[in-house]
Amino acid sequence: MSVKSRIEYRLAQALSPDRLEVINESHLHAGHQPAFDGGGETHMRIRIVSASFAGLSRVARHRMVNELVKPEFDAGLHALAIEAAAPGEPVRW
Amino acid sequence: MSGIHDFIDNEVKNNDVVLFMKGTPQFPQCGFSGQVVQILDYVGVDYKGINVLADADLRQGIKDYSNWPTIPQLYVKGEFVGGCDIVREMFQSGELQTHLQGQGIAVKGAA
């Protein structure tokens, strides 16, 4: 099971998102460290719309996502971009 | 570890704006850190950049201190503001400039 699939599963289970995209952007970061050849799943982007975020600060939303994805950081995930919105908030995707 | 905690605590409490980053403001070594440097420079705020790559204990210590798994991390007046995505969103909406000014911090490029 890919990192992308595991992240999608964890977020879907915990946050019941209206929309969810998990994008592997590792190829954009190939070569910036010797270990990154761009072929792995080191750099991911999460785009998520969930009612769970309503009324929460940006930091609180990111903390929720980071906590759910923590096993992937422990397993070698290097970078995570997060775009978290509540339903009705403007998104650019 | 308590030494690192005290070092970080001292830095964020004795400097108005502190950016924990990879590399230096003059030579960022990570695209996310570089984005925040560009934003802070554009806003025109004085800040202290601290290179977490210079010290392995610091690199882990700042993650523990903030309970935040990634670098960069921006602190204003001792308070954690966020990482690259949050700083960029706040900058684009004008909240970052408002937040800095609300804390009494000079923002040269605000006009």
PDB file of C-alpha atoms in Angstrom:
ATOM      1  CA  MET A   1       0.000   0.000   0.000  1.00  0.00           C
ATOM      2  CA  SER A   2       1.437   3.359  -1.017  1.00  0.00           C
ATOM      3  CA  VAL A   3       2.012   6.287   1.316  1.00  0.00           C
ATOM      4  CA  LYS A   4      -0.615   8.148  -0.688  1.00  0.00           C
ATOM      5  CA  SER A   5      -3.159   5.385  -0.138  1.00  0.00           C
ATOM      6  CA  ARG A   6      -2.443   5.134   3.572  1.00  0.00           C
ATOM      7  CA  ILE A   7      -2.780   8.903   4.044  1.00  0.00           C
ATOM      8  CA  GLU A   8      -6.035   8.927   2.079  1.00  0.00           C
ATOM      9  CA  TYR A   9      -7.378   6.097   4.191  1.00  0.00           C
ATOM     10  CA  ARG A  10      -6.444   7.670   7.536  1.00  0.00           C
ATOM     11  CA  LEU A  11      -7.888  11.070   6.626  1.00  0.00           C
ATOM     12  CA  ALA A  12     -11.052   9.601   5.159  1.00  0.00           C
ATOM     13  CA  GLN A  13     -11.633   7.515   8.275  1.00  0.00           C
ATOM     14  CA  ALA A  14     -10.988  10.295  10.775  1.00  0.00           C
ATOM     15  CA  LEU A  15     -12.327  13.423   9.077  1.00  0.00           C
ATOM     16  CA  SER A  16     -15.076  12.239   6.705  1.00  0.00           C
ATOM     17  CA  PRO A  17     -13.950  14.796   4.111  1.00  0.00           C
ATOM     18  CA  ASP A  18     -16.275  16.340   1.527  1.00  0.00           C
ATOM     19  CA  ARG A  19     -13.283  16.509  -0.772  1.00  0.00           C
ATOM     20  CA  LEU A  20      -9.838  14.967  -0.497  1.00  0.00           C
ATOM     21  CA  GLU A  21      -6.794  14.932  -2.748  1.00  0.00           C
ATOM     22  CA  VAL A  22      -3.436  13.477  -1.786  1.00  0.00           C
ATOM     23  CA  ILE A  23      -0.805  14.355  -4.354  1.00  0.00           C
ATOM     24  CA  ASN A  24       2.707  12.964  -4.610  1.00  0.00           C
ATOM     25  CA  GLU A  25       5.002  15.903  -5.384  1.00  0.00           C
ATOM     26  CA  SER A  26       8.246  14.067  -4.771  1.00  0.00           C
ATOM     27  CA  HIS A  27       9.335  14.425  -8.382  1.00  0.00           C
ATOM     28  CA  LEU A  28       9.389  18.210  -7.881  1.00  0.00           C
ATOM     29  CA  HIS A  29      12.032  17.809  -5.196  1.00  0.00           C
ATOM     30  CA  ALA A  30      14.320  15.285  -6.866  1.00  0.00           C
ATOM     31  CA  GLY A  31      17.975  15.899  -6.143  1.00  0.00           C
ATOM     32  CA  HIS A  32      17.662  18.439  -3.367  1.00  0.00           C
ATOM     33  CA  GLN A  33      19.073  15.788  -1.077  1.00  0.00           C
ATOM     34  CA  PRO A  34      21.071  12.784  -2.234  1.00  0.00           C
ATOM     35  CA  ALA A  35      18.423  10.375  -0.932  1.00  0.00           C
ATOM     36  CA  PHE A  36      15.637  11.969  -2.972  1.00  0.00           C
ATOM     37  CA  ASP A  37      15.588  10.656  -6.515  1.00  0.00           C
ATOM     38  CA  GLY A  38      12.036  11.842  -7.094  1.00  0.00           C
ATOM     39  CA  GLY A  39      10.757   8.305  -7.463  1.00  0.00           C
ATOM     40  CA  GLY A  40       9.580   7.823  -3.893  1.00  0.00           C
ATOM     41  CA  GLU A  41       6.873   9.326  -1.716  1.00  0.00           C
ATOM     42  CA  THR A  42       8.907  11.799   0.294  1.00  0.00           C
ATOM     43  CA  HIS A  43       7.024  15.007  -0.504  1.00  0.00           C
ATOM     44  CA  MET A  44       3.235  14.935  -0.359  1.00  0.00           C
ATOM     45  CA  ARG A  45       0.456  17.516  -0.613  1.00  0.00           C
ATOM     46  CA  ILE A  46      -2.917  17.113   1.091  1.00  0.00           C
ATOM     47  CA  ARG A  47      -5.947  19.063  -0.051  1.00  0.00           C
ATOM     48  CA  ILE A  48      -8.945  18.480   2.143  1.00  0.00           C
ATOM     49  CA  VAL A  49     -12.377  19.949   2.837  1.00  0.00           C
ATOM     50  CA  SER A  50     -13.956  18.677   6.042  1.00  0.00           C
ATOM     51  CA  ALA A  51     -16.596  19.901   8.478  1.00  0.00           C
ATOM     52  CA  SER A  52     -14.162  18.831  11.215  1.00  0.00           C
ATOM     53  CA  PHE A  53     -12.183  22.019  10.518  1.00  0.00           C
ATOM     54  CA  ALA A  54     -15.068  24.444  11.047  1.00  0.00           C
ATOM     55  CA  GLY A  55     -14.232  27.092  13.608  1.00  0.00           C
ATOM     56  CA  LEU A  56     -10.631  25.913  14.012  1.00  0.00           C
ATOM     57  CA  SER A  57      -7.516  28.007  13.415  1.00  0.00           C
ATOM     58  CA  ARG A  58      -5.114  27.157  10.630  1.00  0.00           C
ATOM     59  CA  VAL A  59      -2.607  25.833  13.150  1.00  0.00           C
ATOM     60  CA  ALA A  60      -5.243  23.623  14.787  1.00  0.00           C
ATOM     61  CA  ARG A  61      -6.299  22.205  11.395  1.00  0.00           C
ATOM     62  CA  HIS A  62      -2.734  21.408  10.451  1.00  0.00           C
ATOM     63  CA  ARG A  63      -2.130  19.807  13.839  1.00  0.00           C
ATOM     64  CA  MET A  64      -5.118  17.497  13.270  1.00  0.00           C
ATOM     65  CA  VAL A  65      -3.794  16.436   9.871  1.00  0.00           C
ATOM     66  CA  ASN A  66      -0.204  16.118  11.071  1.00  0.00           C
ATOM     67  CA  GLU A  67      -1.282  13.923  13.960  1.00  0.00           C
ATOM     68  CA  LEU A  68      -3.185  11.595  11.631  1.00  0.00           C
ATOM     69  CA  VAL A  69      -0.226  11.390   9.262  1.00  0.00           C
ATOM     70  CA  LYS A  70       2.359  10.983  12.036  1.00  0.00           C
ATOM     71  CA  PRO A  71       3.063   7.311  11.276  1.00  0.00           C
ATOM     72  CA  GLU A  72       4.201   8.350   7.806  1.00  0.00           C
ATOM     73  CA  PHE A  73       6.601  10.955   9.194  1.00  0.00           C
ATOM     74  CA  ASP A  74       7.983   8.276  11.488  1.00  0.00           C
ATOM     75  CA  ALA A  75       8.392   6.027   8.435  1.00  0.00           C
ATOM     76  CA  GLY A  76      10.319   8.548   6.356  1.00  0.00           C
ATOM     77  CA  LEU A  77       7.887  11.130   4.950  1.00  0.00           C
ATOM     78  CA  HIS A  78       9.968  14.297   4.597  1.00  0.00           C
ATOM     79  CA  ALA A  79       7.637  17.125   3.648  1.00  0.00           C
ATOM     80  CA  LEU A  80       3.904  17.692   3.786  1.00  0.00           C
ATOM     81  CA  ALA A  81       2.006  20.602   2.288  1.00  0.00           C
ATOM     82  CA  ILE A  82      -1.511  21.030   3.655  1.00  0.00           C
ATOM     83  CA  GLU A  83      -4.477  22.934   2.282  1.00  0.00           C
ATOM     84  CA  ALA A  84      -7.293  22.490   4.792  1.00  0.00           C
ATOM     85  CA  ALA A  85     -10.699  24.129   4.477  1.00  0.00           C
ATOM     86  CA  ALA A  86     -14.119  23.797   6.032  1.00  0.00           C
ATOM     87  CA  PRO A  87     -17.143  23.468   3.734  1.00  0.00           C
ATOM     88  CA  GLY A  88     -18.088  26.822   2.212  1.00  0.00           C
ATOM     89  CA  GLU A  89     -14.616  28.317   2.539  1.00  0.00           C
ATOM     90  CA  PRO A  90     -12.852  29.349  -0.673  1.00  0.00           C
ATOM     91  CA  VAL A  91     -10.404  26.843  -2.098  1.00  0.00           C
ATOM     92  CA  ARG A  92      -8.230  27.085  -5.174  1.00  0.00           C
ATOM     93  CA  TRP A  93      -8.484  23.500  -6.342  1.00  0.00           C
TER      94      TRP A  93
ATOM     95  CA  MET B   1      17.309  17.994  25.436  1.00  0.00           C
ATOM     96  CA  SER B   2      16.468  20.556  28.112  1.00  0.00           C
ATOM     97  CA  GLY B   3      19.423  22.589  26.869  1.00  0.00           C
ATOM     98  CA  ILE B   4      17.894  22.764  23.398  1.00  0.00           C
ATOM     99  CA  HIS B   5      14.466  23.548  24.808  1.00  0.00           C
ATOM    100  CA  ASP B   6      15.915  26.437  26.805  1.00  0.00           C
ATOM    101  CA  PHE B   7      17.849  27.684  23.771  1.00  0.00           C
ATOM    102  CA  ILE B   8      14.715  27.716  21.606  1.00  0.00           C
ATOM    103  CA  ASP B   9      12.619  29.216  24.384  1.00  0.00           C
ATOM    104  CA  ASN B  10      15.158  31.997  24.814  1.00  0.00           C
ATOM    105  CA  GLU B  11      15.279  32.739  21.083  1.00  0.00           C
ATOM    106  CA  VAL B  12      11.505  32.964  20.564  1.00  0.00           C
ATOM    107  CA  LYS B  13      10.997  35.065  23.688  1.00  0.00           C
ATOM    108  CA  ASN B  14      13.835  37.509  23.086  1.00  0.00           C
ATOM    109  CA  ASN B  15      13.295  38.132  19.371  1.00  0.00           C
ATOM    110  CA  ASP B  16      10.069  39.578  17.934  1.00  0.00           C
ATOM    111  CA  VAL B  17      10.153  37.473  14.774  1.00  0.00           C
ATOM    112  CA  VAL B  18      12.085  34.210  14.534  1.00  0.00           C
ATOM    113  CA  LEU B  19      12.161  31.822  11.576  1.00  0.00           C
ATOM    114  CA  PHE B  20      13.482  28.315  12.155  1.00  0.00           C
ATOM    115  CA  MET B  21      14.548  27.246   8.697  1.00  0.00           C
ATOM    116  CA  LYS B  22      16.837  25.075   6.622  1.00  0.00           C
ATOM    117  CA  GLY B  23      19.769  27.200   5.564  1.00  0.00           C
ATOM    118  CA  THR B  24      20.013  30.923   6.137  1.00  0.00           C
ATOM    119  CA  PRO B  25      17.911  33.868   4.895  1.00  0.00           C
ATOM    120  CA  GLN B  26      20.754  34.633   2.480  1.00  0.00           C
ATOM    121  CA  PHE B  27      21.008  31.017   1.322  1.00  0.00           C
ATOM    122  CA  PRO B  28      17.941  28.893   2.021  1.00  0.00           C
ATOM    123  CA  GLN B  29      18.533  25.172   1.503  1.00  0.00           C
ATOM    124  CA  CYS B  30      14.889  24.155   1.121  1.00  0.00           C
ATOM    125  CA  GLY B  31      12.154  25.495  -1.111  1.00  0.00           C
ATOM    126  CA  PHE B  32       9.636  25.842   1.715  1.00  0.00           C
ATOM    127  CA  SER B  33      12.065  27.783   3.885  1.00  0.00           C
ATOM    128  CA  GLY B  34      12.947  29.911   0.867  1.00  0.00           C
ATOM    129  CA  GLN B  35       9.291  30.796   0.298  1.00  0.00           C
ATOM    130  CA  VAL B  36       8.890  32.095   3.849  1.00  0.00           C
ATOM    131  CA  VAL B  37      12.114  34.102   3.539  1.00  0.00           C
ATOM    132  CA  GLN B  38      10.770  35.712   0.368  1.00  0.00           C
ATOM    133  CA  ILE B  39       7.488  36.575   2.083  1.00  0.00           C
ATOM    134  CA  LEU B  40       9.157  38.082   5.156  1.00  0.00           C
ATOM    135  CA  ASP B  41      11.534  40.070   2.963  1.00  0.00           C
ATOM    136  CA  TYR B  42       8.651  41.303   0.810  1.00  0.00           C
ATOM    137  CA  VAL B  43       6.651  42.328   3.871  1.00  0.00           C
ATOM    138  CA  GLY B  44       9.759  44.117   5.069  1.00  0.00           C
ATOM    139  CA  VAL B  45       9.934  42.849   8.632  1.00  0.00           C
ATOM    140  CA  ASP B  46      13.126  42.355  10.616  1.00  0.00           C
ATOM    141  CA  TYR B  47      13.524  38.747  11.688  1.00  0.00           C
ATOM    142  CA  LYS B  48      16.078  36.317  12.984  1.00  0.00           C
ATOM    143  CA  GLY B  49      16.705  33.226  10.886  1.00  0.00           C
ATOM    144  CA  ILE B  50      17.946  30.148  12.716  1.00  0.00           C
ATOM    145  CA  ASN B  51      19.421  27.348  10.610  1.00  0.00           C
ATOM    146  CA  VAL B  52      18.234  24.016  11.993  1.00  0.00           C
ATOM    147  CA  LEU B  53      20.620  22.148   9.697  1.00  0.00           C
ATOM    148  CA  ALA B  54      23.496  23.506  11.775  1.00  0.00           C
ATOM    149  CA  ASP B  55      22.602  21.232  14.709  1.00  0.00           C
ATOM    150  CA  ALA B  56      20.845  17.848  14.758  1.00  0.00           C
ATOM    151  CA  ASP B  57      19.531  18.430  18.288  1.00  0.00           C
ATOM    152  CA  LEU B  58      18.052  21.744  17.221  1.00  0.00           C
ATOM    153  CA  ARG B  59      16.462  20.198  14.120  1.00  0.00           C
ATOM    154  CA  GLN B  60      14.602  17.673  16.276  1.00  0.00           C
ATOM    155  CA  GLY B  61      14.266  20.042  19.235  1.00  0.00           C
ATOM    156  CA  ILE B  62      12.217  22.630  17.373  1.00  0.00           C
ATOM    157  CA  LYS B  63       9.810  19.914  16.197  1.00  0.00           C
ATOM    158  CA  ASP B  64       9.326  18.816  19.805  1.00  0.00           C
ATOM    159  CA  TYR B  65       9.121  22.371  21.137  1.00  0.00           C
ATOM    160  CA  SER B  66       6.348  23.344  18.717  1.00  0.00           C
ATOM    161  CA  ASN B  67       4.774  19.897  18.401  1.00  0.00           C
ATOM    162  CA  TRP B  68       5.042  20.461  14.662  1.00  0.00           C
ATOM    163  CA  PRO B  69       6.667  17.915  12.336  1.00  0.00           C
ATOM    164  CA  THR B  70       8.078  20.132   9.597  1.00  0.00           C
ATOM    165  CA  ILE B  71      10.422  23.047   8.947  1.00  0.00           C
ATOM    166  CA  PRO B  72      10.145  26.057   8.471  1.00  0.00           C
ATOM    167  CA  GLN B  73       8.425  27.375  11.584  1.00  0.00           C
ATOM    168  CA  LEU B  74       7.643  31.032  12.216  1.00  0.00           C
ATOM    169  CA  TYR B  75       7.349  32.576  15.677  1.00  0.00           C
ATOM    170  CA  VAL B  76       6.068  36.093  16.383  1.00  0.00           C
ATOM    171  CA  LYS B  77       6.391  37.510  19.885  1.00  0.00           C
ATOM    172  CA  GLY B  78       6.972  34.066  21.327  1.00  0.00           C
ATOM    173  CA  GLU B  79       3.889  32.596  19.655  1.00  0.00           C
ATOM    174  CA  PHE B  80       3.945  29.902  16.976  1.00  0.00           C
ATOM    175  CA  VAL B  81       2.335  31.232  13.790  1.00  0.00           C
ATOM    176  CA  GLY B  82       2.753  28.282  11.450  1.00  0.00           C
ATOM    177  CA  GLY B  83       4.760  26.712   8.678  1.00  0.00           C
ATOM    178  CA  CYS B  84       5.114  27.522   5.004  1.00  0.00           C
ATOM    179  CA  ASP B  85       1.492  26.895   3.943  1.00  0.00           C
ATOM    180  CA  ILE B  86       0.018  28.921   6.807  1.00  0.00           C
ATOM    181  CA  VAL B  87       2.433  31.821   6.395  1.00  0.00           C
ATOM    182  CA  ARG B  88       1.711  31.943   2.672  1.00  0.00           C
ATOM    183  CA  GLU B  89      -2.066  31.848   3.183  1.00  0.00           C
ATOM    184  CA  MET B  90      -1.822  34.588   5.811  1.00  0.00           C
ATOM    185  CA  PHE B  91       0.388  36.678   3.540  1.00  0.00           C
ATOM    186  CA  GLN B  92      -1.940  36.337   0.563  1.00  0.00           C
ATOM    187  CA  SER B  93      -4.973  37.362   2.621  1.00  0.00           C
ATOM    188  CA  GLY B  94      -3.125  40.243   4.283  1.00  0.00           C
ATOM    189  CA  GLU B  95      -3.464  38.625   7.715  1.00  0.00           C
ATOM    190  CA  LEU B  96       0.270  38.270   8.179  1.00  0.00           C
ATOM    191  CA  GLN B  97       0.885  41.984   7.817  1.00  0.00           C
ATOM    192  CA  THR B  98      -2.083  42.748  10.112  1.00  0.00           C
ATOM    193  CA  HIS B  99      -0.866  40.235  12.662  1.00  0.00           C
ATOM    194  CA  LEU B 100       2.634  41.702  12.746  1.00  0.00           C
ATOM    195  CA  GLN B 101       1.381  45.253  13.020  1.00  0.00           C
ATOM    196  CA  GLY B 102      -1.096  44.223  15.701  1.00  0.00           C
ATOM    197  CA  GLN B 103       1.874  42.961  17.692  1.00  0.00           C
ATOM    198  CA  GLY B 104       3.545  46.337  17.320  1.00  0.00           C
ATOM    199  CA  ILE B 105       6.144  45.089  14.840  1.00  0.00           C
ATOM    200  CA  ALA B 106       7.313  47.442  12.072  1.00  0.00           C
ATOM    201  CA  VAL B 107       6.357  46.343   8.562  1.00  0.00           C
ATOM    202  CA  LYS B 108       8.229  48.445   6.014  1.00  0.00           C
ATOM    203  CA  GLY B 109       6.482  47.223   2.899  1.00  0.00           C
ATOM    204  CA  ALA B 110       2.948  47.591   4.237  1.00  0.00           C
ATOM    205  CA  ALA B 111       2.076  50.784   2.387  1.00  0.00           C
TER     206      ALA B 111
END
